[in-house]
XYZ file of C-alpha atoms in Angstrom:
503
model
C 165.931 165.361 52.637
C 165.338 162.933 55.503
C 164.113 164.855 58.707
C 165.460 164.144 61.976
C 163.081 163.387 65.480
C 164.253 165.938 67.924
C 163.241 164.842 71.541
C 162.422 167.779 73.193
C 163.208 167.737 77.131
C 158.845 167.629 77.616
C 158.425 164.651 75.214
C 161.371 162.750 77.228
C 159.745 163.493 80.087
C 156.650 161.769 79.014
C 158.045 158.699 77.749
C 158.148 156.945 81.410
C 154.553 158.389 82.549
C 153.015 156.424 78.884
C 154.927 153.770 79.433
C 153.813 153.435 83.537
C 150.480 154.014 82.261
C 150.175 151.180 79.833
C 152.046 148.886 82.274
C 149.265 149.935 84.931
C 146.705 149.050 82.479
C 148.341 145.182 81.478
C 148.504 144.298 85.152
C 144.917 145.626 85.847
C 144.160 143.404 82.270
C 145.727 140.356 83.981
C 144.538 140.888 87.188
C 140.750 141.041 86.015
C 141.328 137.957 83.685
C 141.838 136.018 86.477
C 139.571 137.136 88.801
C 136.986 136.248 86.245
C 138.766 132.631 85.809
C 138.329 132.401 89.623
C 134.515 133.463 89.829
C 133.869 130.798 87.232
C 135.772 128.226 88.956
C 133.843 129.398 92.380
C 130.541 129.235 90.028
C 131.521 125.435 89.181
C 132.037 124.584 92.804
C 128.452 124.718 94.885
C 129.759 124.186 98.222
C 132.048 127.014 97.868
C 128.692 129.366 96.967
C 125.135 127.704 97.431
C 123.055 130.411 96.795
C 124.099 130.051 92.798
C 122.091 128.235 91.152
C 123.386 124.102 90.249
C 121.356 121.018 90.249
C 121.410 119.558 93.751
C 121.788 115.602 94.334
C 118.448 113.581 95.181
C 119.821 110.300 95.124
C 120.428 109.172 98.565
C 123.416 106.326 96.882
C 124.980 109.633 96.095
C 124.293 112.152 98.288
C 125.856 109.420 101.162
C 128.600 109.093 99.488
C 129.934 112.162 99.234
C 128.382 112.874 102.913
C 130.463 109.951 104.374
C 133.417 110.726 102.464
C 133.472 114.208 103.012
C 131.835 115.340 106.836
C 132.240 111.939 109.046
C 134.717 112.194 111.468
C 137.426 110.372 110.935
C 137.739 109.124 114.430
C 135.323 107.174 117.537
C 136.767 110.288 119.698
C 134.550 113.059 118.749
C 132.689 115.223 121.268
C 129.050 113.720 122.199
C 126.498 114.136 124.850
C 126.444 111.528 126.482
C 125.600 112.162 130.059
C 126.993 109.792 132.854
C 124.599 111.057 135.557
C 122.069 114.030 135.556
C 121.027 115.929 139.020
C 117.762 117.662 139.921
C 119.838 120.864 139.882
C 121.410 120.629 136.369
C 117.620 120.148 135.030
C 116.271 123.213 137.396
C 119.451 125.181 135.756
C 118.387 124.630 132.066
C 115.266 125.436 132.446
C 116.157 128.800 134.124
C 118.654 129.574 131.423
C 115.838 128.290 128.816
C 113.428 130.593 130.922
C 115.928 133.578 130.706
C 116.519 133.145 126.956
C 112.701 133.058 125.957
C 111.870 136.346 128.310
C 114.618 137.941 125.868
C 113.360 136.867 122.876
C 108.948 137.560 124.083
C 110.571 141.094 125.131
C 112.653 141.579 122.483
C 110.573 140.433 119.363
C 106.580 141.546 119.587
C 106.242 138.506 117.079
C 107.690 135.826 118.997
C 106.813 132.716 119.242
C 105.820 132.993 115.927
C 108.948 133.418 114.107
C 111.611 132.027 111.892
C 114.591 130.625 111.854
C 113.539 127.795 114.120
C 116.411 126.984 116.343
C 117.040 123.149 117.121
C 119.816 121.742 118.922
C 121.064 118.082 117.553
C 122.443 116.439 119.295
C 125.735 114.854 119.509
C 125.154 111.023 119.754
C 127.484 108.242 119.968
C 128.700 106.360 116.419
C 127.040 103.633 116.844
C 123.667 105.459 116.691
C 124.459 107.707 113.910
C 127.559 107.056 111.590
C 128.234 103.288 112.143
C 124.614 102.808 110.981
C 125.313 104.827 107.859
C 128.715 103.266 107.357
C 126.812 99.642 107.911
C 124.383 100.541 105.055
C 127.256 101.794 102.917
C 129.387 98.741 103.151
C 126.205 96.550 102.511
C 123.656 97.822 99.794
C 125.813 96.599 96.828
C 126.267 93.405 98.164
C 122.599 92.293 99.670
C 119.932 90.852 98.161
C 118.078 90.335 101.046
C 113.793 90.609 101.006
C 111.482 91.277 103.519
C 108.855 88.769 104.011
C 106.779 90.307 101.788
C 109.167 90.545 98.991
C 110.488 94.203 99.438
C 114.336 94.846 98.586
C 115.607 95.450 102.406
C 118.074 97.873 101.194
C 115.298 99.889 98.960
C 113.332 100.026 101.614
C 115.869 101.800 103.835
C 116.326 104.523 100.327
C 112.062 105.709 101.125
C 112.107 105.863 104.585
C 115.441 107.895 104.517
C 114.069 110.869 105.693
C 116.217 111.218 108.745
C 119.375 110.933 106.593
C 118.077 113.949 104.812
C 117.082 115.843 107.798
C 120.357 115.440 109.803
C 122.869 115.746 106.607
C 121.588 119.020 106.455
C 121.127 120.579 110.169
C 125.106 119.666 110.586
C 125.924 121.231 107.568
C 127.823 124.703 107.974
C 125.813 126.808 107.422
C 127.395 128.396 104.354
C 126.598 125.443 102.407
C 123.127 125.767 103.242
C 120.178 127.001 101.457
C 117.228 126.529 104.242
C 116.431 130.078 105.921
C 113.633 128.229 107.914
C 115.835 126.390 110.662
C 119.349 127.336 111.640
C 121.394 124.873 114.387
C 122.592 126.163 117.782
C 124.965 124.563 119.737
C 123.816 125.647 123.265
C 121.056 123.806 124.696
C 119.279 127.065 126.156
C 118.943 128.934 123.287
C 116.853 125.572 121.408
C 113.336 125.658 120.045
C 113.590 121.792 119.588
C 115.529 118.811 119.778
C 116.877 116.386 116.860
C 117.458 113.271 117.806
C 120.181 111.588 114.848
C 119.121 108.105 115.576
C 118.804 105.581 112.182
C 115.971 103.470 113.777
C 114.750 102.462 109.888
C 118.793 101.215 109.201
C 119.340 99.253 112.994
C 115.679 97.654 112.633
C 116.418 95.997 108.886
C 120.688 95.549 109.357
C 120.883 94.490 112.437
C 120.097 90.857 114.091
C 116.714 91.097 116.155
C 118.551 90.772 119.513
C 121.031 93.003 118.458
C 118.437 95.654 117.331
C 116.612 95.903 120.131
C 119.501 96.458 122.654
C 120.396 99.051 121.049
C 116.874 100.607 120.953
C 117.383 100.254 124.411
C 120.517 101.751 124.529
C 119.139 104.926 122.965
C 116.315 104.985 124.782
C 118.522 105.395 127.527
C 120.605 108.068 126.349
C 118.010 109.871 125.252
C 116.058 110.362 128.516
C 118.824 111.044 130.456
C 119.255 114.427 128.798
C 118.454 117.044 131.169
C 116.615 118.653 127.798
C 114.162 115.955 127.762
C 113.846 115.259 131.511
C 112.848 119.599 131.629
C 110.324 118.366 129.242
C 109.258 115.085 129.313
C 110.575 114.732 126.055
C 107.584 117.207 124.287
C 110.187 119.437 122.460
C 112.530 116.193 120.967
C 112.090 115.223 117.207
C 112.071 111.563 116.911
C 112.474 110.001 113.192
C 110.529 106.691 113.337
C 109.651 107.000 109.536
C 109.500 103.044 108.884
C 106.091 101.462 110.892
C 107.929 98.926 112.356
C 111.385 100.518 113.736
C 111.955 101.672 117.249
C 108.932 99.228 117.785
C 109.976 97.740 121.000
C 111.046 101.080 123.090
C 108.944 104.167 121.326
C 106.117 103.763 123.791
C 108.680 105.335 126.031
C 109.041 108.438 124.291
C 105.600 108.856 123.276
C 105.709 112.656 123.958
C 108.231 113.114 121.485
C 107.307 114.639 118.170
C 107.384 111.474 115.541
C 108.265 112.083 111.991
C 105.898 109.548 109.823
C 104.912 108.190 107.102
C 101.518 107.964 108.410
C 99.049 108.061 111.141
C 97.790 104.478 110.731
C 94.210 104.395 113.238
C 93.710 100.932 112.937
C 95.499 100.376 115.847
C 98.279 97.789 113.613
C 101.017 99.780 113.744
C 100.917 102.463 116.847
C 98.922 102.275 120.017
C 96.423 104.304 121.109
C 97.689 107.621 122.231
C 101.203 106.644 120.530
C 100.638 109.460 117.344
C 98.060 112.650 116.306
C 98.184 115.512 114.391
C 98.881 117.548 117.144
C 101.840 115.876 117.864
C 103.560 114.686 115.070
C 104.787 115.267 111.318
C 103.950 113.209 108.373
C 106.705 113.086 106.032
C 106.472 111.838 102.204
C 108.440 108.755 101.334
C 111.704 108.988 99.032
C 110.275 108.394 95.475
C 111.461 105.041 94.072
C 111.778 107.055 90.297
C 112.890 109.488 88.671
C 111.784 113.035 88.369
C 109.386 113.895 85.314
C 110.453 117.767 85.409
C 109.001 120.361 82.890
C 110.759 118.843 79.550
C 110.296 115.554 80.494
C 105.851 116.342 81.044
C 105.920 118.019 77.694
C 107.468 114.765 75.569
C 105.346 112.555 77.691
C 102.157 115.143 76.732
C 101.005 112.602 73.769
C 102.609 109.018 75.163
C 99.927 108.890 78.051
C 97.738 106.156 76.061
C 96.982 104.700 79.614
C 94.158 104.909 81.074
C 94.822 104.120 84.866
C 97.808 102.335 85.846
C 99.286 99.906 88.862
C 101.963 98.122 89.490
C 103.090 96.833 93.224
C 102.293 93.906 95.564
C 98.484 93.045 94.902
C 98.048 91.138 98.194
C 98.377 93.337 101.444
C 97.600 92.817 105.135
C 95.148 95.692 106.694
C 93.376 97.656 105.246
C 95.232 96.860 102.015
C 93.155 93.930 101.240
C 91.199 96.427 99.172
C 93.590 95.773 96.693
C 92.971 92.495 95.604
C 89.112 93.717 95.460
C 90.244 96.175 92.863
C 92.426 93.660 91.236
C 89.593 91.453 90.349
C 87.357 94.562 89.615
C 89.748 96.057 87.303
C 91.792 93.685 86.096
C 91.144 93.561 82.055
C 89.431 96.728 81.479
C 90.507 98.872 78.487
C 93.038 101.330 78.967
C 94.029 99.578 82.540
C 97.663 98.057 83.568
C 97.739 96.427 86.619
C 101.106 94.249 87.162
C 102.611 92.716 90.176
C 106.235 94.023 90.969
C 108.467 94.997 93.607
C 111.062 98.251 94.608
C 113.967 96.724 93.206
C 116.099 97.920 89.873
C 113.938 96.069 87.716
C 110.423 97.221 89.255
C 111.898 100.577 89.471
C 112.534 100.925 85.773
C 108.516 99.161 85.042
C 107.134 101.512 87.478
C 109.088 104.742 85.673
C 107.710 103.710 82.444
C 104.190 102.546 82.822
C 103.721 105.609 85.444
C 105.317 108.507 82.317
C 102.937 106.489 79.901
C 99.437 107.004 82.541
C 97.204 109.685 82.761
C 95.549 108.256 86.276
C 97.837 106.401 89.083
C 96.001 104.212 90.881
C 96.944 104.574 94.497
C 94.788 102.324 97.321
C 96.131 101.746 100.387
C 98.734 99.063 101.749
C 99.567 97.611 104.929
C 99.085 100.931 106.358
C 97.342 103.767 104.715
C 100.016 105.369 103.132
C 102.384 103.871 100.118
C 105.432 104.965 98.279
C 103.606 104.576 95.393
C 101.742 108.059 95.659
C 105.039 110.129 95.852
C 106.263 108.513 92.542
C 103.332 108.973 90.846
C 103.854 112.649 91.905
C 107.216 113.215 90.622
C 106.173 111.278 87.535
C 103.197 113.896 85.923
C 100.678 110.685 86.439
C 97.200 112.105 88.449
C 97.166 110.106 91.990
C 93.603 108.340 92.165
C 94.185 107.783 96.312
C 91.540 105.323 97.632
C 92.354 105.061 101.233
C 89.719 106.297 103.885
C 92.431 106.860 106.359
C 95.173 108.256 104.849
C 96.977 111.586 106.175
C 99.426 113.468 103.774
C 102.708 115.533 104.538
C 102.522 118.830 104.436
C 98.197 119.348 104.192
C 98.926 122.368 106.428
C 100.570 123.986 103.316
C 99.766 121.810 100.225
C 96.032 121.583 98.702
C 96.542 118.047 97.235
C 92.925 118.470 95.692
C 94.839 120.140 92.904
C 96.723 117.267 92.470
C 94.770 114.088 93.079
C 91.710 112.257 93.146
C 90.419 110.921 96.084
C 87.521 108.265 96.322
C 86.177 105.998 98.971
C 86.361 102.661 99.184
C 83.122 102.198 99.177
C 82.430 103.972 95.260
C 85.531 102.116 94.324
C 84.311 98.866 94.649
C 80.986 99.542 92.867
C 80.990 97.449 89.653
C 82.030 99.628 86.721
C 82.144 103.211 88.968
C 85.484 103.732 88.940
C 86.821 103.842 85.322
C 83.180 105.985 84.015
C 84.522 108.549 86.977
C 87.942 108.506 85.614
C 86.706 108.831 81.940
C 84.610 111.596 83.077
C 87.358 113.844 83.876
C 87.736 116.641 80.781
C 90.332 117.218 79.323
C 90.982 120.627 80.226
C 90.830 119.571 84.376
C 93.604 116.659 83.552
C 95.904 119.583 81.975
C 95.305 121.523 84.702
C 96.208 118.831 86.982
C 99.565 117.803 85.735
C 100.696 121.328 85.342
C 100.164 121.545 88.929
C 102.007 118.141 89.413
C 104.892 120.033 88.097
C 104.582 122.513 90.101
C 104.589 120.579 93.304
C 106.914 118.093 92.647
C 109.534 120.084 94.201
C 107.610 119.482 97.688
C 109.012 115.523 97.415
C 112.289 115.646 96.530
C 114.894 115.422 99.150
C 118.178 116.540 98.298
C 121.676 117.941 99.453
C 121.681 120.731 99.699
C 118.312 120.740 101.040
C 116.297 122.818 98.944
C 113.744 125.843 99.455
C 110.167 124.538 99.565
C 111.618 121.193 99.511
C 110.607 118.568 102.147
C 113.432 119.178 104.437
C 112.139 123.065 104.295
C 108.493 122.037 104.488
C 109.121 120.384 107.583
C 110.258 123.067 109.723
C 107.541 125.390 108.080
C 105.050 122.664 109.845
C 106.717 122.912 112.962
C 106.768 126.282 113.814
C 103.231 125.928 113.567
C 103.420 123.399 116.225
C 105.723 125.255 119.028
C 103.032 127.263 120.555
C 101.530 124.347 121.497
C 104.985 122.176 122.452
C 105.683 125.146 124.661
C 102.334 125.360 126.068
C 101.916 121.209 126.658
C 105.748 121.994 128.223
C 104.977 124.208 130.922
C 101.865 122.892 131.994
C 103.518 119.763 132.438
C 106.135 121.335 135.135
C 103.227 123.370 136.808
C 100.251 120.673 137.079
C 100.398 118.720 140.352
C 101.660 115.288 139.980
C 99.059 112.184 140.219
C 96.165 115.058 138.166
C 93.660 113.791 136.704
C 93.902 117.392 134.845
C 97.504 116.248 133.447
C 96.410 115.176 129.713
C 98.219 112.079 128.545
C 96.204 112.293 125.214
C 95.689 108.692 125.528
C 91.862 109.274 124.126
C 92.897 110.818 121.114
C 92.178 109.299 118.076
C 95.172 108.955 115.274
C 93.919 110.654 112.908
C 90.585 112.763 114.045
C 89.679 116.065 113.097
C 86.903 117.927 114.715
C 84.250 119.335 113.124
């Protein structure tokens, strides 16, 4: 006999509670679901999270791009800063709320000046300085094949001394898409450490006609010190990026107090004047690297494929103290276990340079027209040991980086001894080599520019090495408004040497 199911008034009364329950627990279901598909798609998207990890873009082709496409303003009536006329009064009122702002921050912080974030105020220049410039290389790169005189891709050359590109791209960013916690951008003038100047000298010097060029060097010359910022300081608190030797050529003695961003010092008097550039003054940067990064994997494949003794390849015949190069041509050239080739930046050298350079245990790195060269940053980024033989040379960053654990260096004079070289190179173990390209690894990150900007990258490097300099830019600053005019107490640090260092 075939039971019956008698509901009982309790059991009907729990009916709707189980079946609220369950329907509680399939929306929760669905409403964790996609809040998970939503985290991933937020994972996927950098700019919507930086601080997860993704591989940021180092190529400058790209990194424009998406920077031109994305943050340029769409129209020539954007906000700038450009000042018609500036009174006595508007300068004495800066400096007062400057003054005011510093007293807060001496009382206020028992570590100040020495503290991060550094604040710097870019500023808001007209197109034609900044965008137009960027737009002009843009429209052009794919097109040109134009050479300098001595045989250097114009538009490749622009790519290594891109460093303000980098520099600025990131400053405007918002901030939630950026990474650096050493430098953060204010938008009031008083409340500035320093001041960026956005002004593609490198891009106006190679794009535009000569005449052209150098009215608008003028131009911004102008605009620049009629700021009441730099007229408070004579310009000693303003970043200047003249990265490329030759641009801003005709105008920089004019802003000489400026802090220049370089590739170089250069003391042989070819490329800056006396009293132009120091140490105390100004910021070497590293060049963009012409190849591509050798990271972790790529050293441990290329472990057993380094047959190559010493390798070169790049103009043999330089001006300067380059000549040393053709010396070491004709000292070198043959030897076993030694590649020297002539070649250029272009695609084609490029791809040479990235091969020969992942095949080399030693770089050879002498010095070109000035003492600095490209050359050493890609052998960097490409695991091959920098042998730098230039007596002159100053690198980014010494303040911070020991490049002794990275690089060779050897004078001119031992270099040109018959035979000394290679038995030095030979001589290095084994064990020290190993040593050294782990470390190359290690440092590479120091040379890569990228977008975002990364930590301990050369973007962040650079405002490490400034805060180490703003004791002194405020000190040089107030001096400068106390010391009676006409002084011969007022130092114009025209008797400094380029690249001294006292003993």
């Amino acid at each position: 006999m075939r039971s019956k199911l008698h509901i009982t008034p309790s059991s009907r009364s729990r009916s709707p509670i189980l079946l609220l329950t369950l329907s509680f627990l399939a929306i929760s279901l669905l409403f964790f679901l996609f809040s998970l598909s939503s985290s991933q798609t937020r994972i996927q998207s950098p700019y919507l999270n930086p601080s997860l990890a993704f591989k940021p873009e180092t190529s400058f082709l790209a990194s424009l791009e998406h920077f031109l496409a994305e943050k340029a303003p769409r129209s020539s009536s954007t906000r700038d800063d450009t000042v018609i006329q500036v009174t006595d009064e508007e300068v004495t009122e800066l400096d007062k709320e400057m003054y005011r702002k510093e007293s807060e921050r001496v009382s206020g912080n028992p570590y100040y000046p020495l503290e991060f974030p550094i604040r710097v105020y870019v500023y808001e220049m007209p197109r034609k300085f900044t965008y137009d410039l960027l737009w002009l290389f843009r429209n052009t790169y794919r097109e040109t094949d134009n050479l300098t005189s001595n045989g250097s891709p114009v538009h490749r050359l622009i790519e290594q001394h891109s460093i303000d590109y980098w520099l600025w791209a990131d400053l405007i960013a918002p901030e939630s898409e950026r990474l650096l916690k050493s430098v953060v951008r204010v938008h009031r003038q008083e409340e500035a450490d320093l001041f960026y100047i956005p002004f593609f000298t490198t891009i106006s010097f190679f794009l535009l006609e000569k005449q052209q060029c150098k009215a608008l060097y003028r131009e911004a010359l102008k605009w620049v010190t009629d700021q009441p910022a730099w007229k408070r300081s004579g310009g000693r608190d303003h970043i200047l990026p003249v990265h490329h030797p030759w641009s801003f050529k005709s105008v920089r003695r004019y802003m000489k107090n400026a802090i220049w961003l370089l590739p170089d010092m250069d003391s042989t008097g070819n490329w800056y004047k006396p009293g132009q550039v120091f140490l105390e003054k100004d910021l070497i940067l590293p060049y963009v690297p012409n190849v591509d990064l050798c990271d972790a994997r790529c050293l441990s494949k290329s472990e057993s494929k380094r047959t190559t003794l010493l390798f070169f390849r790049g103009r043999l015949k330089r001006n300067a103290g380059g000549k040393i190069r053709a010396k070491l041509v004709s000292e070198l050239s043959g030897a076993d276990g030694v590649i020297i080739e002539e070649g250029t930046a272009g695609d084609g050298g490029k791809s040479a340079a990235q091969i020969g350079m992942r095949k080399s245990i030693f770089c050879l790195n002498p010095a070109g027209d000035t003492p600095s060269s490209a050359r050493l940053f890609d052998a960097i980024v490409s695991g091959c040991i920098p042998v730098i033989i230039s007596d002159e040379l100053e690198l980014p960053f010494e303040g911070i980086l020991d490049y002794r654990k990275i690089a060779l260096f050897v004078s001119s004079s031992d270099a040109m001894q018959p035979g000394w070289l290679l038995k030095f190179l030979k001589g290095i173990g084994a064990a020290q080599v190993r040593e050294m390209r782990q470390k190359l690894g290690q440092y590479s990150r120091h040379f890569l520019y990228s977008s975002p900007a990364q930590p301990l990258g050369p973007e962040d490097l650079v405002w490490r090495m400034m805060a180490g300099k703003l004791v002194n830019i405020k000190l040089h600053t107030r001096r400068s408004q106390r010391v009676v005019k006409e002084s011969r107490s007022i130092c114009t640090c025209d008797c400094k040497r380029a690249n001294f260092t006292a003993i």
